[in-house]
Structure formats: C-alpha cells, structure tokens
Amino acid sequence: VLSLCCDACKEVTFHVPSALEAGTLVGRVNLNECLQSAEHISSSDGTFKVLEDGSVYTTSAVSLSDEKRIFTVLLKDIQEHVEKKIHINLVTDEKKAEKTRHARDTVLKRTKRRWGPIPSVMLENSLGPFPLQIQQVQSDTAQNYTIYYSASGPGIDQDPKGLFYIERETGNIFATRAVDREQYPSFQIICFATTPDGYSPEVPLVHTIRIEDDNDNAPYFTQEVFEFCVPENSKRGVVVGTVTAEDRDEPDTLHTTLKYRIVSQIPPITRAFSLHDDTGVITVDSLQLDRELVSSYTLLIEVRDMAGQPFGLCTTGTAVIKIEDTNDNAPVFKQTQYETQVEENRVNAEILRVSVIDADELGKPGAIAVYEIIRGNDDRSFEITTDRNTNEGILCVVKGLDYESARQRILVIAVNNEAPYVLTPHSQQVVQSTSTVTVNVLDVDEGPVFKPCFFRMDASECDDVGTNIGKYLAEDPETGNSEGICYKIAPGQCNWVNIEEKSGEVRTVRVLNRDLGEMKRGQCNITVLAIDRNGKTGTGTLQVVIQPCNKNYPRILRTDYIICRDRKPICLTAGDGDDISYSMPLVYRMTDRSLGSMWKIARHNDKSVYLSPRADIPFGIYSIPVSVSDSSGRQGISEITVNYCDCITPSDCGTPRSGGSVTLGVWAILAMILGSLLLLLILITICGCCGAGVMHRHVTDDCANHNLIISNTEAPGEEVMDHNIIPLQQTTTDQVGCGIKTGDQQIIQGRGHTLESVRGGGHQTLGSTKDGGGQAMMDTCRYSYSEWHNFTHPRLGEKVHLCRQDEEQKHSEDYLLSYNYEGKGSLAGSVGCCSDQHEEEALDFLDQLEPKFRTLAETCVKR
C-alpha cells in the first residue's frame, strides 16, 4: 500500500490491490492538517472506517472491479460548526499490490501474542518514582522488520496532555506523574506499530489504562443539619428519620462501605433514640418521650468508610429531633368558684373572665381552651367564648335578665381543648374540670312591658267602623299592673285600626276590604307604645289579620252552551269571590218549574252540577233560569242559554248567542204556520200550471232510468197533477237536476230528483233523459220554493244558496218534501244540496213552525 500522495483537504490517492480483506489498512490521512479540532470523523462509504489518527481500514472484504473507487472522509467541529471533506481515490495497481501482498503474508504467518496485552493498572496518587513504567506493547512483526511504536489519545496528545508516553523503539508505556481517580478513572489510548517506510503491519490497538482507587476521600453527610419531628409518647421503634452520607471513592468497594453511629446526645439523659449502622435510620428507643420534660434532642452522628474499621476515614454530622406536642395534659380552672353581678335588661355585656392552667404547648390545639356552660343557661341568656390571645374564657349576658323573675343565676362552666385528649401509656382517665359562677341580678327602674310582646287580633271584613276587636295591655314590671299606663300607635303604621289611650281597646277606623290594594295581604303589624307615669316607654307588636266573610252572591260563570243530538250534559260552575269556607257546598235549582219536565240537574261536586235534557225534546234555543245558593244562604240567579242543536259536534252549530233568547208564543207560531201554508199553496199552483204539459209527455220515459223514492205520505189530489197546474217543459240538457235561479245565475244539482204524485194511488219518478225534459219544471219548482224559503227565513235561505254553490264538490242529493195538510191541498218544496250544518238549521226552523213538521223533517236527514 502506498502512502498518501496529495496535500490535506484535497484529494488523496491510495494504490491498492483489486481485492482487500476485512481489517486491511488502506492508508493514513493527515487529519490534523485538514481540521485539527475535528470532533466527529466519518466515512461516506460504510466499507471503510477512519480512525482518529487518520488510518483508513476496510470493515469487510472489498473487491475493486473498476480501476478506481472514490469515497469521502467527513470531519466536523460541532462547537465551531465547521465541516471539511477529504476525497480519497483508490486506484488498482496489481504489480505493487502483488509485491506488497507477498511481503505482508509472510509477516502475518506468525501468531500474534503480544500486540493485545491486558488493560494496564496504575494506582492513583502514586508516589513514583517517575517516569513510571506501567505497560509494554510489542508487535510480533518486530522479529522480521524494524518496528516503531507510537500512541495517541487522552493523556498523550489530548487533555491531560503529557501524562503518558510510549518509547518509539521498545513500546514501553510510562506515566509522568500521579493521577486522581475521582477526576480521571481510566484512559483509552491508541497504539500504532509501523515500519520505517510507513507500512502498518498491525491494526491500531486500543489500550485501556485503569486508575486504581485509593481511599483518599472521607465520607460526607448530604445535609449540614438533619431536622426531624416525632410526637411525644411515641412507642419504641417508631421511625424518626434517616441520615444519609456519600463517598467519592470507587463505588462497591470498602472505600465506600459506610457505617453510622451516635456519638453523643444532648441533653445527656437516658438514651432516647437508636441509629441503624448500615441504613442511617433513627428510631425511638425510649419508653417515654415527654415534651413537657424535654422539647428537643440534638444527636452527634459519625459516618466512617472501610465498613467502620478504625483505619477508615470518618465525618460527623448533627441531627436535631423536635418532640411534637400532644394533648396529654387536661386544662384545669385556676378557681373553682366565681361570683359576678349584672344589671337587669342589660344585653351583650361582658360580666366575667375565667382562666385555666394547661401544661401543653401554648398556641397549639392541645392547649387552646374551649369553654361551655353545662348548667343554668336553659334560656340561653349567657354565652362564653375564648380569648385567643390569653386563653381566658369571657362570660357575657346576651339576653336581658329580669330582676323580678330571678335575682340570682348560678352557672356551671366546663373546659376542654380543641384537640382531643390523648392518654399516655401510664396515665389515667382525666376528669373534666368545672367551675361554678354565681351571677347576681341588679334591680333597675324599667318601663312598661307588653305581655305578650307580640299579639294577634282578628278582624272581619264585615265589621263596621268603630268595632272593638280586642285589647292590648302592658304592665309595669315593678307593680305588676297596668295602672297609669297610656297607649298610642307609633307614627307610620297602617291606619286600619286605632287604640284607646287609656283602656288599650283596639277599634276599626276603616271599612276592611281584602280586595283593596293596601289590604290585599290581609294583615299588618303595628308597633304600640306604652308610657308609664315616669315617662318610661315600652313597645309591643300588634298584628291585625282581616278574616274574610260572606259578602258576595254566587253566580254561574258561563251562561252560553251548545248541546248536540247526543244530549251530552253540560257542566255549570258558579263562584262568588268569597273564601271557599263560606261558599261550599253550592246548591243549584231551576226557578221555572215548567222546564223541569224538559231539563234536569245532576250534582257533580260541591261547586258544579250537570245540566242535560230529559228524553227527546225539540231542537231549539232554551233560556233556563238557575238559582245558586251558598252555604250561608246567599242566593243568586243566572240565566243559562242552551242551544239544543241537531249536530254531531258543537262547532257545527256555531257560537251560541251571547244575548238573551226570544221565545214565541202559541198564537204567533200558529199565525206563521197558516201564512206559510197559504203561500206554499199559491206557489205550487203556479208551478203546476207551468209544467203540466211537459211532465205528461215525458214522465213515462224518465221513470225508466231513475230509482223510486217511496213516500208514506198521502197522495195529493188530482188537481195537483193537472197539466195546467204543473206544466212540463222540454230541455236540451243531458242531465236533469234541481236548480235555483237568482238573477241570471242557475245552479244545477244532483243527478236525479223525485216528484211525488199520485194518480190512482201510484208513484212516479221524474228523472233525466237523453232528449232532456223536466228540467225547466224542476227549476221553476225549486225557484218558487227558494222564494218562499227566503221570505219565511231569510238567513236560512242565504245558507241554502251558499250551500248549493258547493254541489259539485260535495255531490249532495236532492230531497223532495211532500206534506198533505188536512186534505185541503199539498205543500211541496225541496230542501237539498245542503251541508249538515245548513240542513239542521232548516229542520230547526221547521220545528219552530209546527211540531208536526218533525215527522216531515226526519225524512230529509242524510245517511
């Protein structure tokens, strides 16, 4: 292998054979001339590795098929952020390579024995003499070649520089001075063996020099002072804490095997604690730790290496153990008897201070006193608290005392601590300390006192002005009577009542009405003043409550109703605005006895009843007077309007009228019936004259295509069917229907219409024909009926007209109404093309004309 042929940081060319084995030295590059501070050296080709001295070796077998191979060595200075590259060219030179290979093979035939010695050992802090030989490296190739040795790495050309060197000819490694193991525990240097011409027959050797530890460091504690706390009276073996120490010498050796012991204890009394020599754990060793005797202990602790041997190095430290207080001392009163005094009626005044003795630590829960009154304070007139600064008990009176009631009060006071009492191992149960306090009540001149101080009076809404509702009196506490006391109401009170100055009688001054704004709450509180002869004043509170009374008449809240054909009862509910106790139960009655056969009342509850028709009564609007009486006998009459309608749901009849109903007399109904019959006879006669001819010609053909409607009524006379009375006209339409003409408008309805006529007791049907016929006659007939209907009932006529306009949507059928009245003629009309609502109104109208029309109306009901 040839040496490098170019300058640093430029291209370097190595002449090598075409085949290289793994671990073969390719050449050496001068890295320092390129980048002296290189911290990271790498190769772009993983087949080659570059050592710190610039030696390039193969990492695996390489076969150079080409004549040239190129890769790059990358140098990095991470701190300075500098990078440089060296390009290496491998050129195949078979002649030189063959010669070199033979020489190298000859050298490498011998077995390597001395090029890889065991790691060297040097004792730290060695005394010399220096230079001190510590190892020798030697290559077996030195038997055939001249070999020169060199080395690099920490301790040689890196910090600490000059600590080691290697002899060029012998390979002896020397140390130049002593080494501190704690600073440099070991060194790794790289040793090289080369021939004078630069050939390296050996792979660079990484040699380790280990610095052997010397016990030159004494152990030390991790804290200057260790502080621990332990409760007093703790049991033996309770862990207090742990002391820890460290040693900088080599771990896991005798130099760092530490032992602990307690050197001394302050105060020097019975030994209170023990120390585990290996772990440094401090535990309680005394049967009694009493904070009241010794509040803290100071321990002098020693730690020694070499497993505690006398020749080991040692250090001492301090541990302070504070004894925590527990409530093992109960508080005790300094005095068992106290006496004090207080004026009567005095409030929130301090009257006495009591103190206790407690051996526990001041300010701690075990010493803070908690006082309580255990006897003599049933009325809660006294209260005792703790002064946190002095730990004294402060006794106060919080309610005024009455000299006349009790001239002396005796209290029993007990004391405890905030923290619960703790029994010591050798102590007995403590008895709670108590003290007796005698409180003398001093007499003072007092003002009048109302008894009771809060008094309620009831007044009724029905009371007249000036009614006496009661008395409110005060007493003189000294004499126990009410003589010489005057009364008045303090300004700004409600002005419902007044109080008599001398007698204390309370009278109303206004009419009491709970419905008025200021009286809606029904009560007010009045402050009453009582003044004695000496001008001393006492106060009391008078509560006046207005009680309701029965002052209103009951009345039914809703008066308009609709009842359909199912005769479902309606519910009548009444009220009078009074309190319920004055109103219930309510009693309902019908004042008109004639309506009792048609309507009935059934009880629902104390406030409501059900009203329903009896059996089958005529449809129509009824006015029913109903009286309602409350429990006190007050009675009110309400007029109930009921629309008894031929409907399925109340909405079919519309909203009932809110006003009063109109009732027709018997003669008025009879006059209307006779007038209507007369008008109908005239109209039928006109219709017969107009349509008789046409009807005669086509009746036979028309009857073939339509259904017959069977009528149970008596056939009309022959004059009704005369051709001169009911003329028949031909029409060109394909359908025959019932029409109503209004102005220029004609509405066609239905698909078939029936004219009931009798000639010799038979029935005939008039229908539609292809050639027409009968239409004009039916139009005329219906037009005449419509005029009659509008004359007798205009409102019904309007609804029939509107109803007929909807015929194509509803596909209603026409109905022929025939009625023979007393054999004097016939009444014929049509009520058709109507919805249920309009049809029911028409039938209701006929019911009003004559009860006999009911039979006739039932034949016209749909379905």
mmCIF file of C-alpha atoms in Angstrom, residues 235-523:
data_model
loop_
_atom_site.group_PDB
_atom_site.id
_atom_site.type_symbol
_atom_site.label_atom_id
_atom_site.label_comp_id
_atom_site.label_asym_id
_atom_site.label_seq_id
_atom_site.Cartn_x
_atom_site.Cartn_y
_atom_site.Cartn_z
ATOM 1 C CA LYS A 235 -43.789 3.922 71.095
ATOM 2 C CA ARG A 236 -40.365 2.311 70.884
ATOM 3 C CA GLY A 237 -39.330 1.524 67.316
ATOM 4 C CA VAL A 238 -41.211 4.435 65.698
ATOM 5 C CA VAL A 239 -39.095 5.765 62.803
ATOM 6 C CA VAL A 240 -37.964 9.339 63.325
ATOM 7 C CA GLY A 241 -35.978 9.864 60.091
ATOM 8 C CA THR A 242 -32.904 8.858 58.070
ATOM 9 C CA VAL A 243 -29.466 10.432 57.860
ATOM 10 C CA THR A 244 -27.553 9.930 54.602
ATOM 11 C CA ALA A 245 -23.855 10.263 53.653
ATOM 12 C CA GLU A 246 -21.843 9.822 50.445
ATOM 13 C CA ASP A 247 -18.222 8.908 49.495
ATOM 14 C CA ARG A 248 -16.459 9.950 46.276
ATOM 15 C CA ASP A 249 -14.221 6.875 46.208
ATOM 16 C CA GLU A 250 -14.882 3.931 43.935
ATOM 17 C CA PRO A 251 -18.384 2.503 44.484
ATOM 18 C CA ASP A 252 -18.984 -1.011 45.745
ATOM 19 C CA THR A 253 -15.637 -1.188 47.480
ATOM 20 C CA LEU A 254 -14.580 -0.956 51.123
ATOM 21 C CA HIS A 255 -13.628 2.614 50.404
ATOM 22 C CA THR A 256 -17.335 3.448 50.082
ATOM 23 C CA THR A 257 -18.823 0.965 52.576
ATOM 24 C CA LEU A 258 -20.190 3.273 55.277
ATOM 25 C CA LYS A 259 -21.225 2.734 58.877
ATOM 26 C CA TYR A 260 -23.185 5.138 61.149
ATOM 27 C CA ARG A 261 -23.245 5.592 64.901
ATOM 28 C CA ILE A 262 -24.486 8.082 67.519
ATOM 29 C CA VAL A 263 -21.554 9.736 69.188
ATOM 30 C CA SER A 264 -23.465 11.813 71.742
ATOM 31 C CA GLN A 265 -26.929 13.042 72.751
ATOM 32 C CA ILE A 266 -27.935 16.428 74.160
ATOM 33 C CA PRO A 267 -29.364 16.547 76.788
ATOM 34 C CA PRO A 268 -27.281 13.682 78.122
ATOM 35 C CA ILE A 269 -30.090 11.837 79.878
ATOM 36 C CA THR A 270 -31.469 8.400 79.236
ATOM 37 C CA ARG A 271 -30.794 7.315 75.679
ATOM 38 C CA ALA A 272 -33.888 8.265 73.688
ATOM 39 C CA PHE A 273 -33.015 7.189 70.119
ATOM 40 C CA SER A 274 -31.094 4.480 68.277
ATOM 41 C CA LEU A 275 -29.371 4.572 64.875
ATOM 42 C CA HIS A 276 -29.138 1.722 62.360
ATOM 43 C CA ASP A 277 -25.456 1.497 61.434
ATOM 44 C CA ASP A 278 -25.973 0.478 57.785
ATOM 45 C CA THR A 279 -29.037 2.471 56.726
ATOM 46 C CA GLY A 280 -28.803 5.568 58.947
ATOM 47 C CA VAL A 281 -32.453 5.190 60.126
ATOM 48 C CA ILE A 282 -33.158 6.824 63.507
ATOM 49 C CA THR A 283 -35.874 5.221 65.675
ATOM 50 C CA VAL A 284 -37.349 5.891 69.119
ATOM 51 C CA ASP A 285 -35.572 3.948 71.843
ATOM 52 C CA SER A 286 -37.186 5.423 74.957
ATOM 53 C CA LEU A 287 -40.369 4.251 76.639
ATOM 54 C CA GLN A 288 -41.435 7.818 77.372
ATOM 55 C CA LEU A 289 -40.849 10.942 75.338
ATOM 56 C CA ASP A 290 -42.377 13.791 77.307
ATOM 57 C CA ARG A 291 -42.382 17.169 75.576
ATOM 58 C CA GLU A 292 -43.078 18.870 78.879
ATOM 59 C CA LEU A 293 -39.708 17.473 80.172
ATOM 60 C CA VAL A 294 -37.555 17.720 77.002
ATOM 61 C CA SER A 295 -38.823 19.550 73.938
ATOM 62 C CA SER A 296 -35.950 18.584 71.568
ATOM 63 C CA TYR A 297 -32.830 16.411 71.299
ATOM 64 C CA THR A 298 -29.525 17.002 69.437
ATOM 65 C CA LEU A 299 -27.595 13.964 68.224
ATOM 66 C CA LEU A 300 -23.945 13.959 67.093
ATOM 67 C CA ILE A 301 -23.639 11.256 64.427
ATOM 68 C CA GLU A 302 -20.477 9.765 62.889
ATOM 69 C CA VAL A 303 -20.142 8.096 59.471
ATOM 70 C CA ARG A 304 -16.997 6.007 58.645
ATOM 71 C CA ASP A 305 -15.895 4.166 55.498
ATOM 72 C CA MET A 306 -13.980 0.892 55.268
ATOM 73 C CA ALA A 307 -17.048 -0.750 56.842
ATOM 74 C CA GLY A 308 -16.467 1.162 60.061
ATOM 75 C CA GLN A 309 -12.914 -0.116 60.601
ATOM 76 C CA PRO A 310 -10.785 2.102 62.817
ATOM 77 C CA PHE A 311 -8.416 2.872 59.963
ATOM 78 C CA GLY A 312 -11.274 4.103 57.813
ATOM 79 C CA LEU A 313 -11.990 7.762 57.159
ATOM 80 C CA CYS A 314 -14.870 9.367 59.080
ATOM 81 C CA THR A 315 -17.021 12.501 59.323
ATOM 82 C CA THR A 316 -19.525 13.718 61.930
ATOM 83 C CA GLY A 317 -22.889 15.402 61.478
ATOM 84 C CA THR A 318 -25.790 16.771 63.534
ATOM 85 C CA ALA A 319 -29.424 15.656 63.809
ATOM 86 C CA VAL A 320 -31.984 17.762 65.716
ATOM 87 C CA ILE A 321 -35.132 15.917 66.790
ATOM 88 C CA LYS A 322 -38.074 18.046 67.943
ATOM 89 C CA ILE A 323 -40.696 16.490 70.190
ATOM 90 C CA GLU A 324 -44.179 17.413 68.973
ATOM 91 C CA ASP A 325 -46.857 18.212 71.500
ATOM 92 C CA THR A 326 -49.901 16.030 72.013
ATOM 93 C CA ASN A 327 -52.836 16.849 74.252
ATOM 94 C CA ASP A 328 -51.740 14.709 77.169
ATOM 95 C CA ASN A 329 -52.436 17.406 79.779
ATOM 96 C CA ALA A 330 -56.021 18.435 80.506
ATOM 97 C CA PRO A 331 -56.823 22.102 81.296
ATOM 98 C CA VAL A 332 -57.755 22.937 84.903
ATOM 99 C CA PHE A 333 -59.571 26.047 86.229
ATOM 100 C CA LYS A 334 -57.484 28.273 88.453
ATOM 101 C CA GLN A 335 -60.586 28.812 90.627
ATOM 102 C CA THR A 336 -63.496 26.532 91.244
ATOM 103 C CA GLN A 337 -65.826 29.363 92.397
ATOM 104 C CA TYR A 338 -66.548 32.749 90.775
ATOM 105 C CA GLU A 339 -69.087 35.490 91.612
ATOM 106 C CA THR A 340 -70.198 38.479 89.497
ATOM 107 C CA GLN A 341 -73.173 40.819 89.000
ATOM 108 C CA VAL A 342 -75.101 42.464 86.143
ATOM 109 C CA GLU A 343 -77.957 44.945 85.845
ATOM 110 C CA GLU A 344 -81.278 43.618 84.609
ATOM 111 C CA ASN A 345 -82.152 44.145 80.928
ATOM 112 C CA ARG A 346 -78.511 44.667 80.045
ATOM 113 C CA VAL A 347 -77.563 42.929 76.788
ATOM 114 C CA ASN A 348 -74.243 41.899 75.144
ATOM 115 C CA ALA A 349 -72.142 42.842 78.135
ATOM 116 C CA GLU A 350 -69.015 41.096 79.450
ATOM 117 C CA ILE A 351 -69.524 40.187 83.095
ATOM 118 C CA LEU A 352 -66.621 37.799 83.940
ATOM 119 C CA ARG A 353 -63.273 36.321 82.757
ATOM 120 C CA VAL A 354 -62.078 32.886 83.858
ATOM 121 C CA SER A 355 -58.654 31.259 83.256
ATOM 122 C CA VAL A 356 -57.173 27.756 83.230
ATOM 123 C CA ILE A 357 -53.808 26.048 83.595
ATOM 124 C CA ASP A 358 -52.571 23.745 80.795
ATOM 125 C CA ALA A 359 -49.072 22.245 80.588
ATOM 126 C CA ASP A 360 -49.290 21.638 76.852
ATOM 127 C CA GLU A 361 -47.616 23.909 74.313
ATOM 128 C CA LEU A 362 -49.240 27.338 74.167
ATOM 129 C CA GLY A 363 -50.994 28.243 70.951
ATOM 130 C CA LYS A 364 -51.357 24.611 69.882
ATOM 131 C CA PRO A 365 -54.722 22.832 69.671
ATOM 132 C CA GLY A 366 -53.739 20.760 72.692
ATOM 133 C CA ALA A 367 -53.531 23.902 74.861
ATOM 134 C CA ILE A 368 -56.274 26.144 73.432
ATOM 135 C CA ALA A 369 -59.200 26.133 75.877
ATOM 136 C CA VAL A 370 -62.798 25.622 74.779
ATOM 137 C CA TYR A 371 -65.359 26.725 77.392
ATOM 138 C CA GLU A 372 -69.015 25.779 77.685
ATOM 139 C CA ILE A 373 -71.900 26.395 80.087
ATOM 140 C CA ILE A 374 -73.220 22.978 81.063
ATOM 141 C CA ARG A 375 -75.882 24.050 83.620
ATOM 142 C CA GLY A 376 -78.002 27.074 84.486
ATOM 143 C CA ASN A 377 -78.374 28.513 80.980
ATOM 144 C CA ASP A 378 -81.574 26.916 79.741
ATOM 145 C CA ASP A 379 -82.951 30.226 78.420
ATOM 146 C CA ARG A 380 -79.698 30.967 76.533
ATOM 147 C CA SER A 381 -79.227 34.254 78.369
ATOM 148 C CA PHE A 382 -75.439 33.729 78.755
ATOM 149 C CA GLU A 383 -72.617 32.937 76.379
ATOM 150 C CA ILE A 384 -68.924 32.149 76.968
ATOM 151 C CA THR A 385 -66.128 32.456 74.380
ATOM 152 C CA THR A 386 -62.320 32.075 74.332
ATOM 153 C CA ASP A 387 -59.844 34.939 74.086
ATOM 154 C CA ARG A 388 -57.264 33.520 71.664
ATOM 155 C CA ASN A 389 -54.523 35.787 72.994
ATOM 156 C CA THR A 390 -54.839 34.998 76.697
ATOM 157 C CA ASN A 391 -56.696 31.671 76.532
ATOM 158 C CA GLU A 392 -59.230 33.088 79.025
ATOM 159 C CA GLY A 393 -62.961 32.429 78.992
ATOM 160 C CA ILE A 394 -65.179 35.536 78.505
ATOM 161 C CA LEU A 395 -68.645 35.257 80.062
ATOM 162 C CA CYS A 396 -71.280 37.581 78.539
ATOM 163 C CA VAL A 397 -75.005 38.150 79.007
ATOM 164 C CA VAL A 398 -76.772 38.105 75.621
ATOM 165 C CA LYS A 399 -80.380 38.448 76.802
ATOM 166 C CA GLY A 400 -81.732 40.925 79.278
ATOM 167 C CA LEU A 401 -82.275 39.422 82.725
ATOM 168 C CA ASP A 402 -85.399 40.199 84.746
ATOM 169 C CA TYR A 403 -84.795 41.100 88.384
ATOM 170 C CA GLU A 404 -88.438 40.456 89.214
ATOM 171 C CA SER A 405 -88.238 36.933 87.799
ATOM 172 C CA ALA A 406 -84.860 35.826 89.180
ATOM 173 C CA ARG A 407 -82.470 37.855 91.365
ATOM 174 C CA GLN A 408 -79.618 35.355 91.067
ATOM 175 C CA ARG A 409 -78.380 32.906 88.412
ATOM 176 C CA ILE A 410 -75.953 30.066 89.080
ATOM 177 C CA LEU A 411 -73.951 28.718 86.147
ATOM 178 C CA VAL A 412 -71.612 25.720 85.874
ATOM 179 C CA ILE A 413 -68.778 26.124 83.344
ATOM 180 C CA ALA A 414 -66.604 23.311 81.918
ATOM 181 C CA VAL A 415 -63.408 23.471 79.847
ATOM 182 C CA ASN A 416 -61.804 21.260 77.171
ATOM 183 C CA ASN A 417 -59.138 21.623 74.466
ATOM 184 C CA GLU A 418 -59.539 21.963 70.720
ATOM 185 C CA ALA A 419 -57.571 18.747 70.211
ATOM 186 C CA PRO A 420 -58.905 15.526 71.749
ATOM 187 C CA TYR A 421 -57.211 14.291 74.904
ATOM 188 C CA VAL A 422 -54.543 11.604 74.415
ATOM 189 C CA LEU A 423 -53.945 9.058 77.159
ATOM 190 C CA THR A 424 -50.258 8.428 77.865
ATOM 191 C CA PRO A 425 -49.065 4.857 78.412
ATOM 192 C CA HIS A 426 -49.006 5.267 82.208
ATOM 193 C CA SER A 427 -51.760 7.847 82.717
ATOM 194 C CA GLN A 428 -55.352 7.510 83.908
ATOM 195 C CA GLN A 429 -58.605 8.845 82.546
ATOM 196 C CA VAL A 430 -58.834 12.589 83.128
ATOM 197 C CA VAL A 431 -61.913 14.123 84.793
ATOM 198 C CA GLN A 432 -63.217 17.283 83.092
ATOM 199 C CA SER A 433 -62.515 20.421 85.090
ATOM 200 C CA THR A 434 -65.530 22.597 86.050
ATOM 201 C CA SER A 435 -66.174 25.861 87.888
ATOM 202 C CA THR A 436 -69.310 27.468 89.400
ATOM 203 C CA VAL A 437 -70.258 31.071 88.592
ATOM 204 C CA THR A 438 -72.850 32.980 90.656
ATOM 205 C CA VAL A 439 -74.461 35.909 88.780
ATOM 206 C CA ASN A 440 -76.351 38.473 90.895
ATOM 207 C CA VAL A 441 -79.038 40.469 89.024
ATOM 208 C CA LEU A 442 -79.306 44.153 89.997
ATOM 209 C CA ASP A 443 -82.699 45.892 90.025
ATOM 210 C CA VAL A 444 -83.300 48.963 87.825
ATOM 211 C CA ASP A 445 -86.400 51.091 87.153
ATOM 212 C CA GLU A 446 -87.987 49.649 83.972
ATOM 213 C CA GLY A 447 -90.610 50.822 81.529
ATOM 214 C CA PRO A 448 -93.922 49.071 80.836
ATOM 215 C CA VAL A 449 -93.815 45.646 79.282
ATOM 216 C CA PHE A 450 -96.439 44.213 76.958
ATOM 217 C CA LYS A 451 -97.436 40.667 77.700
ATOM 218 C CA PRO A 452 -97.111 39.118 75.249
ATOM 219 C CA CYS A 453 -94.786 41.364 73.285
ATOM 220 C CA PHE A 454 -96.327 40.067 70.043
ATOM 221 C CA PHE A 455 -100.112 39.812 69.955
ATOM 222 C CA ARG A 456 -102.501 38.869 67.148
ATOM 223 C CA MET A 457 -106.030 40.195 66.695
ATOM 224 C CA ASP A 458 -108.533 39.070 64.073
ATOM 225 C CA ALA A 459 -110.967 41.464 62.384
ATOM 226 C CA SER A 460 -113.718 40.578 59.917
ATOM 227 C CA GLU A 461 -114.390 42.196 56.575
ATOM 228 C CA CYS A 462 -117.992 42.556 57.660
ATOM 229 C CA ASP A 463 -117.124 44.563 60.790
ATOM 230 C CA ASP A 464 -118.473 48.107 60.912
ATOM 231 C CA VAL A 465 -116.283 51.120 61.530
ATOM 232 C CA GLY A 466 -115.633 51.507 65.255
ATOM 233 C CA THR A 467 -115.963 47.805 66.084
ATOM 234 C CA ASN A 468 -113.950 46.747 69.146
ATOM 235 C CA ILE A 469 -111.733 43.855 68.099
ATOM 236 C CA GLY A 470 -109.831 43.429 71.394
ATOM 237 C CA LYS A 471 -107.432 44.875 73.992
ATOM 238 C CA TYR A 472 -103.646 45.104 74.070
ATOM 239 C CA LEU A 473 -102.296 45.964 77.536
ATOM 240 C CA ALA A 474 -98.868 46.456 79.103
ATOM 241 C CA GLU A 475 -97.740 46.032 82.732
ATOM 242 C CA ASP A 476 -95.346 47.872 84.991
ATOM 243 C CA PRO A 477 -92.660 45.277 85.943
ATOM 244 C CA GLU A 478 -92.292 46.852 89.370
ATOM 245 C CA THR A 479 -96.011 46.769 90.365
ATOM 246 C CA GLY A 480 -97.293 44.056 88.056
ATOM 247 C CA ASN A 481 -100.401 46.051 86.993
ATOM 248 C CA SER A 482 -101.453 48.361 84.144
ATOM 249 C CA GLU A 483 -102.482 51.402 86.153
ATOM 250 C CA GLY A 484 -101.324 54.791 84.909
ATOM 251 C CA ILE A 485 -100.149 53.458 81.525
ATOM 252 C CA CYS A 486 -101.123 55.256 78.301
ATOM 253 C CA TYR A 487 -101.156 53.708 74.855
ATOM 254 C CA LYS A 488 -100.633 55.000 71.354
ATOM 255 C CA ILE A 489 -99.662 53.723 67.938
ATOM 256 C CA ALA A 490 -96.263 54.762 66.624
ATOM 257 C CA PRO A 491 -96.356 57.015 63.531
ATOM 258 C CA GLY A 492 -96.157 55.477 60.080
ATOM 259 C CA GLN A 493 -98.296 52.414 60.860
ATOM 260 C CA CYS A 494 -101.222 51.114 58.815
ATOM 261 C CA ASN A 495 -104.389 53.096 59.549
ATOM 262 C CA TRP A 496 -106.947 50.297 59.709
ATOM 263 C CA VAL A 497 -107.329 50.406 63.486
ATOM 264 C CA ASN A 498 -106.756 52.723 66.438
ATOM 265 C CA ILE A 499 -106.047 52.081 70.129
ATOM 266 C CA GLU A 500 -107.769 53.843 73.013
ATOM 267 C CA GLU A 501 -105.236 55.846 75.026
ATOM 268 C CA LYS A 502 -106.434 54.830 78.487
ATOM 269 C CA SER A 503 -108.144 51.467 78.052
ATOM 270 C CA GLY A 504 -105.967 49.893 75.358
ATOM 271 C CA GLU A 505 -109.017 48.863 73.341
ATOM 272 C CA VAL A 506 -108.405 48.380 69.635
ATOM 273 C CA ARG A 507 -111.163 49.575 67.245
ATOM 274 C CA THR A 508 -111.526 49.666 63.489
ATOM 275 C CA VAL A 509 -111.397 53.090 61.843
ATOM 276 C CA ARG A 510 -111.991 51.972 58.253
ATOM 277 C CA VAL A 511 -114.117 49.504 56.348
ATOM 278 C CA LEU A 512 -111.916 46.427 55.992
ATOM 279 C CA ASN A 513 -111.866 45.063 52.464
ATOM 280 C CA ARG A 514 -109.361 42.407 51.448
ATOM 281 C CA ASP A 515 -109.846 43.359 47.806
ATOM 282 C CA LEU A 516 -108.377 46.850 48.248
ATOM 283 C CA GLY A 517 -104.738 47.451 47.330
ATOM 284 C CA GLU A 518 -103.239 48.083 50.768
ATOM 285 C CA MET A 519 -105.336 45.345 52.379
ATOM 286 C CA LYS A 520 -104.704 42.595 49.821
ATOM 287 C CA ARG A 521 -102.220 40.861 52.095
ATOM 288 C CA GLY A 522 -104.902 40.691 54.752
ATOM 289 C CA GLN A 523 -102.669 41.644 57.677
#
